[in-house]
Every structure is written in C-alpha cells, then in structure tokens.
Short mmCIF file of C-alpha atoms and ligand atoms in Angstrom, two decimals:
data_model
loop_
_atom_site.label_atom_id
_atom_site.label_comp_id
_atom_site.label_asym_id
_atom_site.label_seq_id
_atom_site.Cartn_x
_atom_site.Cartn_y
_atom_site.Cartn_z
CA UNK N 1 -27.38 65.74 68.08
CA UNK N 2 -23.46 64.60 68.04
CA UNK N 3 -24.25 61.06 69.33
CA UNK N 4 -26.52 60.98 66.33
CA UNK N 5 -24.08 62.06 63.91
CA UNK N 6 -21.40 59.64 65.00
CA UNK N 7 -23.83 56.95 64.57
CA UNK N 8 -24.83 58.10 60.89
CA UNK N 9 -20.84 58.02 60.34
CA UNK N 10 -20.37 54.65 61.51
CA UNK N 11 -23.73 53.21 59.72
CA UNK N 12 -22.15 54.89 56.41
CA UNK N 13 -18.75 52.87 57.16
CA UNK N 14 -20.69 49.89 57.94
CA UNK N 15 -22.03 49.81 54.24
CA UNK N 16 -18.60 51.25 52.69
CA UNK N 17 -17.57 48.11 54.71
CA UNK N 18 -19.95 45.60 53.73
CA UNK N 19 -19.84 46.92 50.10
CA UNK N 20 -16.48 46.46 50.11
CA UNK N 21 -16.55 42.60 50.70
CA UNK N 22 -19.16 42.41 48.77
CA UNK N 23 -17.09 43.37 45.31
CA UNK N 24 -14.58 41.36 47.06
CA UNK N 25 -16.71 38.15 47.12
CA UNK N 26 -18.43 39.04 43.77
CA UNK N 27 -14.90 38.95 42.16
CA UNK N 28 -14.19 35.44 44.14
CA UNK N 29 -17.48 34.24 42.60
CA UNK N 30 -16.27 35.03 38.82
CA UNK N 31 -13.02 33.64 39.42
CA UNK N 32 -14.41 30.28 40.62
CA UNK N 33 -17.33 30.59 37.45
CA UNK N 34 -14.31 30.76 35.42
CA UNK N 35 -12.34 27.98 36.99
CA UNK N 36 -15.37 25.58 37.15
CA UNK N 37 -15.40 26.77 33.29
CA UNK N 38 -12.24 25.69 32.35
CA UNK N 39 -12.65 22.58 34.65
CA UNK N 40 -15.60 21.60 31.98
CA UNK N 41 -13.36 22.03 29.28
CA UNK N 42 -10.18 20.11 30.18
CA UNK N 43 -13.12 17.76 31.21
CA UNK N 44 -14.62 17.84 27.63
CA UNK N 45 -11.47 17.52 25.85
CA UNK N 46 -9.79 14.80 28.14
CA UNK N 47 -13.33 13.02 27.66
CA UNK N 48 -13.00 13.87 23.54
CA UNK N 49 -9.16 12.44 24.22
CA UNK N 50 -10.05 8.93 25.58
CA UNK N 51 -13.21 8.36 23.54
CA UNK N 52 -11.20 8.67 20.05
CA UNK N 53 -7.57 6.78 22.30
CA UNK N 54 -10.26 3.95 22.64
CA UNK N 55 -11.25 3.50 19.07
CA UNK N 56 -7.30 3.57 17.71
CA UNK N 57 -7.07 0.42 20.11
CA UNK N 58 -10.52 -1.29 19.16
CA UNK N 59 -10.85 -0.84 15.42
CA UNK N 60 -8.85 -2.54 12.96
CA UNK N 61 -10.72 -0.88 9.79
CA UNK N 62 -9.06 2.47 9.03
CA UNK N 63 -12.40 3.77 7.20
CA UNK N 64 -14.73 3.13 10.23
CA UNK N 65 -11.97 4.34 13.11
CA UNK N 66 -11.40 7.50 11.34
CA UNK N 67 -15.37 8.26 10.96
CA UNK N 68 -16.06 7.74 14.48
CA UNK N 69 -12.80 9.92 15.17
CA UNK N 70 -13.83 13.13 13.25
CA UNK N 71 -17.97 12.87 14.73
CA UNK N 72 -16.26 12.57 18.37
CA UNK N 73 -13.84 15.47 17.67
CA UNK N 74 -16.24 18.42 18.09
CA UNK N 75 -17.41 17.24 21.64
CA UNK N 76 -14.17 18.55 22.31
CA UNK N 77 -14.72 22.01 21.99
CA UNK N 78 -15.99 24.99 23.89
CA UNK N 79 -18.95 25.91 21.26
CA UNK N 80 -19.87 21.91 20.45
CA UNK N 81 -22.94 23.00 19.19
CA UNK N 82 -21.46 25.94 16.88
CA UNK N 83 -18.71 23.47 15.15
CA UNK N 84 -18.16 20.25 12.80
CA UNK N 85 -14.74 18.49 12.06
CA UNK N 86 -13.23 17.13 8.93
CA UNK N 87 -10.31 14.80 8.57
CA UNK N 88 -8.67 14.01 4.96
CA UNK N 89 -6.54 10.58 4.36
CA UNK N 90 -5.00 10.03 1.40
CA UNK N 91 -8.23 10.49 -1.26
CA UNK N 92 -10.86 10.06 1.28
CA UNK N 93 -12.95 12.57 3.33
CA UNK N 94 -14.57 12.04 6.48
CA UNK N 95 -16.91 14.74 8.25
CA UNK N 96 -18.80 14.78 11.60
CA UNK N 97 -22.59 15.80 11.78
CA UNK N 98 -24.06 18.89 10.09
CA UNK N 99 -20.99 19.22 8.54
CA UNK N 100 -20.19 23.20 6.87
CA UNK N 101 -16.91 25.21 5.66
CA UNK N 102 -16.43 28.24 6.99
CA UNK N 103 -12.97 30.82 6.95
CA UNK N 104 -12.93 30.25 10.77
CA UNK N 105 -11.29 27.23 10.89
CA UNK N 106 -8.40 25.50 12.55
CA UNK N 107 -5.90 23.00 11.07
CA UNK N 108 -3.13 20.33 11.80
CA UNK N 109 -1.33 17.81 9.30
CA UNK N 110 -1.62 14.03 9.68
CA UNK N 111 2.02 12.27 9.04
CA UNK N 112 3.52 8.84 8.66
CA UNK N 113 7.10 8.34 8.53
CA UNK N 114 7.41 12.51 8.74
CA UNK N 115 5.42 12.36 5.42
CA UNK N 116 2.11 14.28 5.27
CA UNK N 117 -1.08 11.71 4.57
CA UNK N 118 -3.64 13.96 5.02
CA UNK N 119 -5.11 16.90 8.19
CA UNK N 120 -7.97 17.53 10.65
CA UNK N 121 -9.64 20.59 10.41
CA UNK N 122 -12.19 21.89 13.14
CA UNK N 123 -14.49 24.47 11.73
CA UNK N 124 -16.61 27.56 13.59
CA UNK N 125 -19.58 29.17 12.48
CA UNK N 126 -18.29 32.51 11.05
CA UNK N 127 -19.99 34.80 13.97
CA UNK N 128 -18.04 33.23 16.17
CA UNK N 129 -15.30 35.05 15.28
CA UNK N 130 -17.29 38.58 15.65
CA UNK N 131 -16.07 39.06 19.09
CA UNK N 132 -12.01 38.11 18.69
CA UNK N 133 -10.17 37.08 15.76
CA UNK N 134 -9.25 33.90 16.81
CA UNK N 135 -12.21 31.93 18.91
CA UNK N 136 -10.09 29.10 19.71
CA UNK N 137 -8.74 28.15 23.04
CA UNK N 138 -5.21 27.66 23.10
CA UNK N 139 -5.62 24.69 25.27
CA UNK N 140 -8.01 23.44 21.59
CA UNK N 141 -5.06 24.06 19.15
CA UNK N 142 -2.99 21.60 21.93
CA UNK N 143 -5.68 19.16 21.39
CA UNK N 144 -5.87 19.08 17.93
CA UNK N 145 -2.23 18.39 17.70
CA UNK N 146 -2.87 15.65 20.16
CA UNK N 147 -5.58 14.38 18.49
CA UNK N 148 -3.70 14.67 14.86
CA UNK N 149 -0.74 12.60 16.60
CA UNK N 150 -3.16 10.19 18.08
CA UNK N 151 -4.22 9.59 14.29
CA UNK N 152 -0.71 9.65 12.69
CA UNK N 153 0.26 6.90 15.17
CA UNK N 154 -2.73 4.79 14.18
CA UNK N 155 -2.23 4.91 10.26
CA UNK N 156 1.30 4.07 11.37
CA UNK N 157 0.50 1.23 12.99
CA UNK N 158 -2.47 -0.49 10.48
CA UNK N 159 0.37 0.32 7.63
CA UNK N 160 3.17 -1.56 10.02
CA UNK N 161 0.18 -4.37 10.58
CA UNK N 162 -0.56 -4.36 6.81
CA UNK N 163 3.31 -5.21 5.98
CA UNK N 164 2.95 -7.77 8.58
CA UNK N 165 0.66 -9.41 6.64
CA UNK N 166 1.99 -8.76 3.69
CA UNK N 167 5.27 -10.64 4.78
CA UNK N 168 3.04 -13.10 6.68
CA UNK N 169 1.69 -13.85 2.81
CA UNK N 170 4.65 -13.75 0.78
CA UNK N 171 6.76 -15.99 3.05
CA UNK N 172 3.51 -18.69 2.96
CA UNK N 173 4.00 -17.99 -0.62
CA UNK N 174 7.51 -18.65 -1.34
CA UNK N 175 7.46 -21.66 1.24
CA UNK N 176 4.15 -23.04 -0.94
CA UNK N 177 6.35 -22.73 -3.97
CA UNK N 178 9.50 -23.86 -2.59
CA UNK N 179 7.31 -27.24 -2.05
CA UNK N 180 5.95 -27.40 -4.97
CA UNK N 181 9.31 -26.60 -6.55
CA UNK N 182 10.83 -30.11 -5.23
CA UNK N 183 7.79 -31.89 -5.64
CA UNK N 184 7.77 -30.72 -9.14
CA UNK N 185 11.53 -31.71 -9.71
CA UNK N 186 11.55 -35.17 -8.35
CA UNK N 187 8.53 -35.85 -10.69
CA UNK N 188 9.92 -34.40 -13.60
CA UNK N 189 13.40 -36.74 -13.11
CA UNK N 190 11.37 -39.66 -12.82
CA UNK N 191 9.12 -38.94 -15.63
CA UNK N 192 12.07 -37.94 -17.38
CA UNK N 193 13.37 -41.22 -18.78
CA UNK N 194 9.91 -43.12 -19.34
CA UNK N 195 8.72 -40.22 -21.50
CA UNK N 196 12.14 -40.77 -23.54
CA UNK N 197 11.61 -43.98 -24.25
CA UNK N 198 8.22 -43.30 -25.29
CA UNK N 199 9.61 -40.59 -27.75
CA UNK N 200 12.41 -43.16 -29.23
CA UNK N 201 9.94 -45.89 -29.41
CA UNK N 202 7.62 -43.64 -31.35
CA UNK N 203 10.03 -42.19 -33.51
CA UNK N 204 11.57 -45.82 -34.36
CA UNK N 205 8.35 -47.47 -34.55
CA UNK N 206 6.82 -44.53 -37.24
CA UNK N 207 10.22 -45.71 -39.50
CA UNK N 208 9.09 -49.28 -39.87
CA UNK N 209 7.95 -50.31 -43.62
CA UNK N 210 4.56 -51.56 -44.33
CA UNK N 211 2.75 -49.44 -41.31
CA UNK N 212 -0.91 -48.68 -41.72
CA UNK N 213 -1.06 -45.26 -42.63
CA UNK N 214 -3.34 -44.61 -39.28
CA UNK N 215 -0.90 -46.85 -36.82
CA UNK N 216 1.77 -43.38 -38.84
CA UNK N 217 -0.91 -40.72 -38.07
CA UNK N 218 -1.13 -42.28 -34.45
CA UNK N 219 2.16 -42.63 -33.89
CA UNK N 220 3.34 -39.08 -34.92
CA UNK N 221 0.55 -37.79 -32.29
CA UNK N 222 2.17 -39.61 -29.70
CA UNK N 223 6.24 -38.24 -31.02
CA UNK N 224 4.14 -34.79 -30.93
CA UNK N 225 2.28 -35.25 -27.55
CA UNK N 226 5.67 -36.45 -26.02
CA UNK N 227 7.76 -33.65 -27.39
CA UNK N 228 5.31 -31.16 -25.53
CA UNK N 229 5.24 -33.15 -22.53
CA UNK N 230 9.59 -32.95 -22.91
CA UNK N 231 8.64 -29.07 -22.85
CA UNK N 232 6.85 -29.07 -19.61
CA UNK N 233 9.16 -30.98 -17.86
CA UNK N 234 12.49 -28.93 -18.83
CA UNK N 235 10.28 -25.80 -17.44
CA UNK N 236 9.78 -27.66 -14.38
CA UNK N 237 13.52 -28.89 -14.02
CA UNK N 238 14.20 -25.24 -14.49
CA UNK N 239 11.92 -23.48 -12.26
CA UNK N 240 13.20 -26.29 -9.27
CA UNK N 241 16.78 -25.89 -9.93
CA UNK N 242 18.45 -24.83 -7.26
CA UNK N 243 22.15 -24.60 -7.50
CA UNK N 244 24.42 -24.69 -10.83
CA UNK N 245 24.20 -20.25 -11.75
CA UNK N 246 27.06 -19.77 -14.12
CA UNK N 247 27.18 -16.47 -12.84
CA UNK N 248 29.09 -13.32 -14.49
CA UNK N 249 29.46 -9.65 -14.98
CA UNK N 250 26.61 -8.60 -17.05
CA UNK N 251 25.53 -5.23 -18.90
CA UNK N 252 21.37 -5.37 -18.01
CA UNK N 253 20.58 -3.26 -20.73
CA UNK N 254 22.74 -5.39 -23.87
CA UNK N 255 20.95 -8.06 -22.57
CA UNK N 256 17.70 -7.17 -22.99
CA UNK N 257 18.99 -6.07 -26.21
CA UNK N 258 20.34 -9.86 -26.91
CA UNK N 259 16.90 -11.24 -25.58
CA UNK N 260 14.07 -9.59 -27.34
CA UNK N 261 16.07 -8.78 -30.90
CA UNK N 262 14.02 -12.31 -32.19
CA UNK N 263 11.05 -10.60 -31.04
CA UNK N 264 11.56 -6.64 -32.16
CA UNK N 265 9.98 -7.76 -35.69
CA UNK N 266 6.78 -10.30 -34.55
CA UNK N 267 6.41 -6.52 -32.44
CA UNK N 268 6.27 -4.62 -35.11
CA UNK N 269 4.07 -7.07 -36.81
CA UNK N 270 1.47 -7.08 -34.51
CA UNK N 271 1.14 -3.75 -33.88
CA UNK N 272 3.34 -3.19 -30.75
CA UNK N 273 5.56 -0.29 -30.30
CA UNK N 274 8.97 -0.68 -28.21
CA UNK N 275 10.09 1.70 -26.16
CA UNK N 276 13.10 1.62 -24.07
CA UNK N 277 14.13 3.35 -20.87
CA UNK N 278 17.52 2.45 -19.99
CA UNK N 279 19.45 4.07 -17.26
CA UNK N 280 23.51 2.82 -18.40
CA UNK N 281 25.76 1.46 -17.18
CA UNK N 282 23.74 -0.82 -14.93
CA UNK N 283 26.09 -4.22 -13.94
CA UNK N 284 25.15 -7.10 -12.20
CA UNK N 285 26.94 -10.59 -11.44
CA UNK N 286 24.23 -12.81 -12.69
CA UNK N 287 23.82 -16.32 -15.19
CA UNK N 288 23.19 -14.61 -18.66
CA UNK N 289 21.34 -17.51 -20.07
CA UNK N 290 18.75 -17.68 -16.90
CA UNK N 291 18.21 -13.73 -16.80
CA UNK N 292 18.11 -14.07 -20.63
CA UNK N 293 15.25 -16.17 -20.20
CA UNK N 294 13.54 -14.27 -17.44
CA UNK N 295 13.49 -11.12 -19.99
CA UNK N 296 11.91 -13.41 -22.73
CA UNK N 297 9.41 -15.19 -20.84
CA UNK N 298 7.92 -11.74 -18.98
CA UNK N 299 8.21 -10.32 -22.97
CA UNK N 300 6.42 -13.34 -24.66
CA UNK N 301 3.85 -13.13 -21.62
CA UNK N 302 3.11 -9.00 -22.67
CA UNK N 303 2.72 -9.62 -25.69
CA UNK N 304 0.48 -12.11 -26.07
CA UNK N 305 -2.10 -9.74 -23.44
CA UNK N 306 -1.58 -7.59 -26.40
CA UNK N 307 -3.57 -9.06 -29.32
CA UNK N 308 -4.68 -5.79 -30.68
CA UNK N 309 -1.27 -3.97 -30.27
CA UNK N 310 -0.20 -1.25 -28.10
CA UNK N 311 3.34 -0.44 -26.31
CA UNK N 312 5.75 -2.32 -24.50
CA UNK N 313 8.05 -0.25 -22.27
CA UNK N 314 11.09 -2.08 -21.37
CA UNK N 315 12.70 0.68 -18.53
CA UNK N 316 16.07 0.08 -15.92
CA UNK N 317 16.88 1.80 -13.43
CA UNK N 318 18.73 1.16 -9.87
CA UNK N 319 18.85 2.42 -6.31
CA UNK N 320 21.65 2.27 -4.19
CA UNK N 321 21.53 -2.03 -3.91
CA UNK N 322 19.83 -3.33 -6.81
CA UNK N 323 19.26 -2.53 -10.56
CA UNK N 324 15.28 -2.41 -11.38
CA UNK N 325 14.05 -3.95 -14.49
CA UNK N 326 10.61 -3.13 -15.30
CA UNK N 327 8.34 -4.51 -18.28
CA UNK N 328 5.13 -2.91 -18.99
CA UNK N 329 2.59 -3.50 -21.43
CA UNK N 330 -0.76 -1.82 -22.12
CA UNK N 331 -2.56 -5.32 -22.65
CA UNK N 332 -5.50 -6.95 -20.86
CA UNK N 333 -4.07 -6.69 -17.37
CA UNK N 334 -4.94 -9.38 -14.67
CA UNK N 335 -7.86 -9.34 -12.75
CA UNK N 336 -7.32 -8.66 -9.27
CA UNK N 337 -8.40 -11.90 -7.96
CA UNK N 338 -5.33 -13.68 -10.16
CA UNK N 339 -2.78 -11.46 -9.38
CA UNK N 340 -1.60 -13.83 -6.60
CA UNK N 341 -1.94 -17.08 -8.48
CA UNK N 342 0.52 -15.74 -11.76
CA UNK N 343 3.38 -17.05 -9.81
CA UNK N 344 2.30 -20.47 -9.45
CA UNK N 345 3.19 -23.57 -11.21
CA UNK N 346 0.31 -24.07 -13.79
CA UNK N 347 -1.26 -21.43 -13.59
CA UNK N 348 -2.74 -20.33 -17.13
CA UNK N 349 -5.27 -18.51 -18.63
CA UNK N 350 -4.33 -19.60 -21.86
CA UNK N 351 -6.03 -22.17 -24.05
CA UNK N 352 -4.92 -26.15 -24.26
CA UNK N 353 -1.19 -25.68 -25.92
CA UNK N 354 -0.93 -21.68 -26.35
CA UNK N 355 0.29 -21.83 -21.80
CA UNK N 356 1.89 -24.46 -19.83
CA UNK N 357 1.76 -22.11 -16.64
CA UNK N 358 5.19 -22.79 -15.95
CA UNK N 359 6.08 -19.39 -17.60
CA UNK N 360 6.37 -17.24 -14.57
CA UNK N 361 6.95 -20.16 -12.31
CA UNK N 362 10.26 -20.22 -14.12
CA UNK N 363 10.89 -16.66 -14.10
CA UNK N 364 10.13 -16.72 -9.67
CA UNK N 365 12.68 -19.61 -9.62
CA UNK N 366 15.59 -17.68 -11.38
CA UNK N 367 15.14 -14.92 -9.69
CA UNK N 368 15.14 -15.81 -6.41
CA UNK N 369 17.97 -17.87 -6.98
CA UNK N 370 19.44 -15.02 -8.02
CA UNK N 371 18.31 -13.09 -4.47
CA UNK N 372 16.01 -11.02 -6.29
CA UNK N 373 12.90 -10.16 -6.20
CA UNK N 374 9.89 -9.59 -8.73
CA UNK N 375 6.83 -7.77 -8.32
CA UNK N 376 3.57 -7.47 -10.22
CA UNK N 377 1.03 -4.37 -10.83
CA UNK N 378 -1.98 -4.81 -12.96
CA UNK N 379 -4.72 -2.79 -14.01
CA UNK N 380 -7.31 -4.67 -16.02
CA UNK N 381 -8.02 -2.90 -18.99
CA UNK N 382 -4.90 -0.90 -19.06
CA UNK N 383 -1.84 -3.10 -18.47
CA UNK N 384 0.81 -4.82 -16.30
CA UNK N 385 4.00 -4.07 -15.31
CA UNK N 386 6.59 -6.62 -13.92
CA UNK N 387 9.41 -5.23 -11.82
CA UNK N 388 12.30 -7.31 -11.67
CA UNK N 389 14.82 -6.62 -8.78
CA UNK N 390 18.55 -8.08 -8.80
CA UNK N 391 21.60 -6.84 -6.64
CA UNK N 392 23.84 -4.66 -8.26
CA UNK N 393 27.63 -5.66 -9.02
CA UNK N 394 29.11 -5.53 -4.98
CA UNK N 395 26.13 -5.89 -3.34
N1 ATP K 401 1.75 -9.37 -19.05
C1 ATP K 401 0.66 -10.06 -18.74
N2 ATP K 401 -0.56 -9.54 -18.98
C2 ATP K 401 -1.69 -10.22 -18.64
N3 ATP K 401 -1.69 -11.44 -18.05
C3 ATP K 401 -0.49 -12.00 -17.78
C4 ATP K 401 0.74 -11.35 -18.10
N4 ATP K 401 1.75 -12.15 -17.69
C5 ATP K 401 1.18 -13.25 -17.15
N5 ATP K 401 -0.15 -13.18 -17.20
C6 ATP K 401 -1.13 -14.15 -16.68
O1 ATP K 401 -0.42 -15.08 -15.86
C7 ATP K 401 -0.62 -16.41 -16.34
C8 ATP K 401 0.61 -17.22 -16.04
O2 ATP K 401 1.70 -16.81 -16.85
P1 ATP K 401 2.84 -17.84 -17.19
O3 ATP K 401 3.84 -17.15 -18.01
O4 ATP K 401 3.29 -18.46 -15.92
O5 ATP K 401 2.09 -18.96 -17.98
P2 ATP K 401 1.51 -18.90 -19.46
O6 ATP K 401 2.03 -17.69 -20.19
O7 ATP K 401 0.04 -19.06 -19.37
O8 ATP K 401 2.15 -20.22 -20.09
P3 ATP K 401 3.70 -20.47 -20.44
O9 ATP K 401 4.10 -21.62 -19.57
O10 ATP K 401 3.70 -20.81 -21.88
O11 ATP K 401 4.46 -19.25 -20.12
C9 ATP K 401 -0.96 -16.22 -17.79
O12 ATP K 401 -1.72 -17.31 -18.31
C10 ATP K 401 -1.79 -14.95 -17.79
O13 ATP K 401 -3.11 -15.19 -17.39
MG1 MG K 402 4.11 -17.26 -20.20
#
C-alpha cells in the first residue's frame, strides 16, 4: 500500500515536472514567434528602404520617382494590406493604391534647405486603432523619417541638378552673345563709313537742280533707308561696346524719374497708369546715360505690349549687394517658347520698322558691363516683368 503511494507521489511530480517545462518551452516558443515577427518587419521595411534608395538614384523625373516612392511606402508596414500613403510636393499630390483618409494617420515634413516643400503621410484604417491608440510601430515612425529624408535629399539634389543646368544654359548664352557681340561690332565699323557715304551722296545728289522728280522721290528713300540702317548700327556699336563706362554716383530712383518724364504723357495717352515703388535712397556707381537708356528701352518695350492700356509698375528695391530694378507691365506677355530668344540680337516680334531687335540686346550689353544682371518673367496674357540687378555703391 506505501510502495504504491510513493509511486502516485512521484508520478504526480513527474507531471508537475513535465508541466513545468512545458510553460517553460511554450513561453520560449512565443518569444521566438515574436522575434521571427519583428525579423519580418525590419525585413519589410529595410526591403521598403532600398526599393524607394534605388529609384532616388535611377530616376531623373521628380513626378515619376515620387509616384513610385509613395505606392512602395506601404509595403513597409506591419498591416500592408490595412494602409495607403500620400506624399505632397509643392502643389502636387501623389497617393499609393486604394488610396483613403482616415484620423489614424502618421506624418513627417519634406525639407530643402531647412524649408518645408511638402510631407508623407501613412494612413490606417480607423479599426486599427480599436485595440491601442497609436497602431504604429515605433521602429515605422523611424522609417518614415528615413524615408522623408531619403526624399528631402532627392528634391535637393534634382533642384542642385536643375541650377546646373540652368548655369550650364546661361553661360552658353552669354558666351553665344558675347560672339555675336564682336561679330556684330566689327561689321557695324566696317559698314559704318560706306553707309555714310551713301547718306552724303544721297543727300548731295537730292540738292542738284533739274532732277526728275522720281530720281528726288528715289533718292530721299535711299537718305531714309540709310538713316534707319545708321540706327541699327549705333544699337549694335552699343550693345558690343565693351569698355569706355563714364561711371558715377547715381540716385536709381531720379533717374528713372529723368528717363521716362518724355514718356509719363504718351502713358497717359494711351491708357497706361504709372505706378511707382521706390525704396530711397538706393545709390549705385554706374554710366547715367547707359542705365538711362536701359530704363527707356525696357519702358518703350512695355508699352508697346500694351496697346489697349493697363499699368506699368516701375518698383526698386535692394538686398544687401545690389539695388533691384523691376519693370512690370500687364501687356501681352511672351510666350514661353520666346522667353529665351528676347535677349538676342534681332530678335523681334514687331513688324518691318516698328523693332530692330537690338532693343534688349542693348539693354544685356549695358548691364553686364555694368556686372549686373537682368532677368525676365512672363505670363502670356497677363504681363512681364524685367528685373534689373546692379551692385550697390561699395559693392
Ligand atoms: N515687355 C514686353 N512685353 C512683351 N514682349 C516683350 C516685352 N519686351 C520685349 N518683348 C519681346 O522681345 C522682343 C525683343 O525686344 P527688343 O527690345 O530687343 O526688340 P524690339 O522691341 O522688337 O525692337 P527694338 O530694337 O526697336 O527695341 C520684342 O519684339 C517682343 O517680342
Ligand atoms: Mg525694344
């Protein structure tokens, strides 16, 4: 009866025993679910990581990189299935599949230059959030920080590539005009003298007696057709001069009050209204007569875009280098696809003897003579604005 009992006692220990290391094992088994668990998600995200690393290398179009970014995105995340991503740049939205807003939604900005272009948001279906008020891993929030970093270094890096270009462009630009510019000067001097003689000639020849009153008629179209041929060529002396700047210390806003007083009343005539922004005092070292002329050509130039009227804001203003002139007219604007070609000699959309093209050409000239700089914005339709940059007195 005892032996019996003692084995009873040691079967029951045997089970306390095995029951034991059972639990034990059982509690091994979740631990290693939940590693393997969080194995698949570093796994996921990582993967989510080097898919969207490998499209900010590959793509060169900011539209396309950042759709296939924001459909990639939600691969990254525990409940795939049970979220959608959204990234805003600038004006523009881009969503991944089955896109929906809900409240349960994480965020993180997009910067360039520590200013904010835009965020990534990852949204959850709202009964996600039944269980715990926040469903989102903390290792997720790291990610979308990476992932927002990963895109604020790419939009840095198209914008860097897109000045590039820019530069790339203005330098084949200046060096294009530059060639032109002594091209354009050695013809002029030689032309120079030939087309005076043919203006004397003409002029003597129209004062002999007894002409034919056509041989007069003719003759007076070729004084006329050699007076505007004069015209082109002192443009194109001007806009290839290189040296000879009487330069001094002038007020920039008298002298736009000196250059357009001849045209305040044609303005008024025609239906344009002045107004005038000026930001005093505002001195540069420049050559009066050449900035003088800068002011009228870029003035004559608005308002002939504005046939029917409208405004012409005349505005100065400087930073810590340069004073800023701008010009702006609401006129006909210039369509995109000229906006490149106003600078050049020639260039005119202007009818037979209303444009020589040499307009702006002198206006470049000057002011990069000067070590300026001039800019153009146009928005067909609604106007163009000229923005003319010179160094401030000192700098
Ligand atoms: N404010 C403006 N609004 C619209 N178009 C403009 C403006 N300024 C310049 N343009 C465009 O640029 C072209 C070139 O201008 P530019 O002053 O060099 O020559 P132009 O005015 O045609 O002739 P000109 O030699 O008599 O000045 C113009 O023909 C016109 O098409
Ligand atoms: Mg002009």
């Amino acid at each position: 009866m005892e032996i019996k009992d003692t084995r009873v006692v040691e079967q029951q220990q045997q089970i306390k025993k095995l029951q034991k290391q059972n639990k034990k094992l059982q509690r091994f088994y979740d631990e290693y679910k939940r590693v393997c668990r969080n194995e698949e998600e570093r796994i996921k995200e990582l993967n989510c990581l080097y898919q969207i690393a490998q499209y900010v290398v590959i793509e060169n179009d900011t539209d396309v990189a950042l759709d296939k970014i924001v459909h990639i995105v939600p691969q990254g995340w525990q409940h795939t299935n049970e979220s959608c991503a959204r990234i805003t740049f600038k004006d523009n939205k881009y969503h991944s599949s089955d896109f929906f807003e809900s409240k349960v939604t994480q965020s993180e900005k997009i910067s360039i230059d520590k200013k904010i272009v835009g965020a990534i948001e990852v949204f959850y279906q709202p009964e996600l959030s039944l269980e715990t008020n926040d469903p989102f891993l903390i290792e997720e929030r790291d990610l979308l920080k990476g992932i927002a970093n990963i895109i604020s270094f790419y939009l840095r890096k198209q914008k860097d590539d897109e000045n590039r270009k820019l530069i790339q462009q203005q330098l084949l630009h200046a060096d294009r005009l530059a060639s032109i510019g002594q091209l354009a000067a050695g013809v002029a001097h030689e032309l120079n003298e030939p087309l005076g003689n043919i203006l004397g000639l003409a002029q003597l020849s129209s004062k002999l007696s007894k002409l034919p009153n056509q041989a007069k008629k003719d003759l007076g179209k070729i004084e006329d057709c050699a007076i505007y041929s004069r015209e082109i060529i002192k443009k194109l002396m001007e806009f290839s001069r290189q040296s000879n700047l009487c330069k001094e210390k002038i007020d920039l806003n008298e002298l736009i009050e000196n250059s357009i007083t001849f045209l305040e009343a044609r303005c008024i005539k025609e239906g344009i209204e002045i107004v005038k922004q000026y930001t005093k005092p505002i001195t540069i070292i420049a050559d009066p007569n050449q900035i003088k002329q800068v002011i009228t050509n870029l003035t004559i130039n608005a308002t002939q875009a504005m046939k029917t009227g409208g405004k012409l804001i005349f505005n100065t203003r400087k930073d810590s280098k340069n004073a800023i002139l701008s010009i702006e007219d609401t006129g006909i604007g210039i369509p995109c696809e000229n906006i490149s070609k106003t600078f050049m000699p020639f260039f005119t959309t202007k009818d037979v003897g209303e444009g020589t093209g040499l307009g702006l050409s002198v206006v470049y000239g000057i002011i990069k003579n000067h070590n300026g700089d001039i800019k153009v914005s146009s928005e067909p339709g609604k106007g163009t604005i000229f923005e003319v940059c010179l160094p401030l007195e000192g700098n």
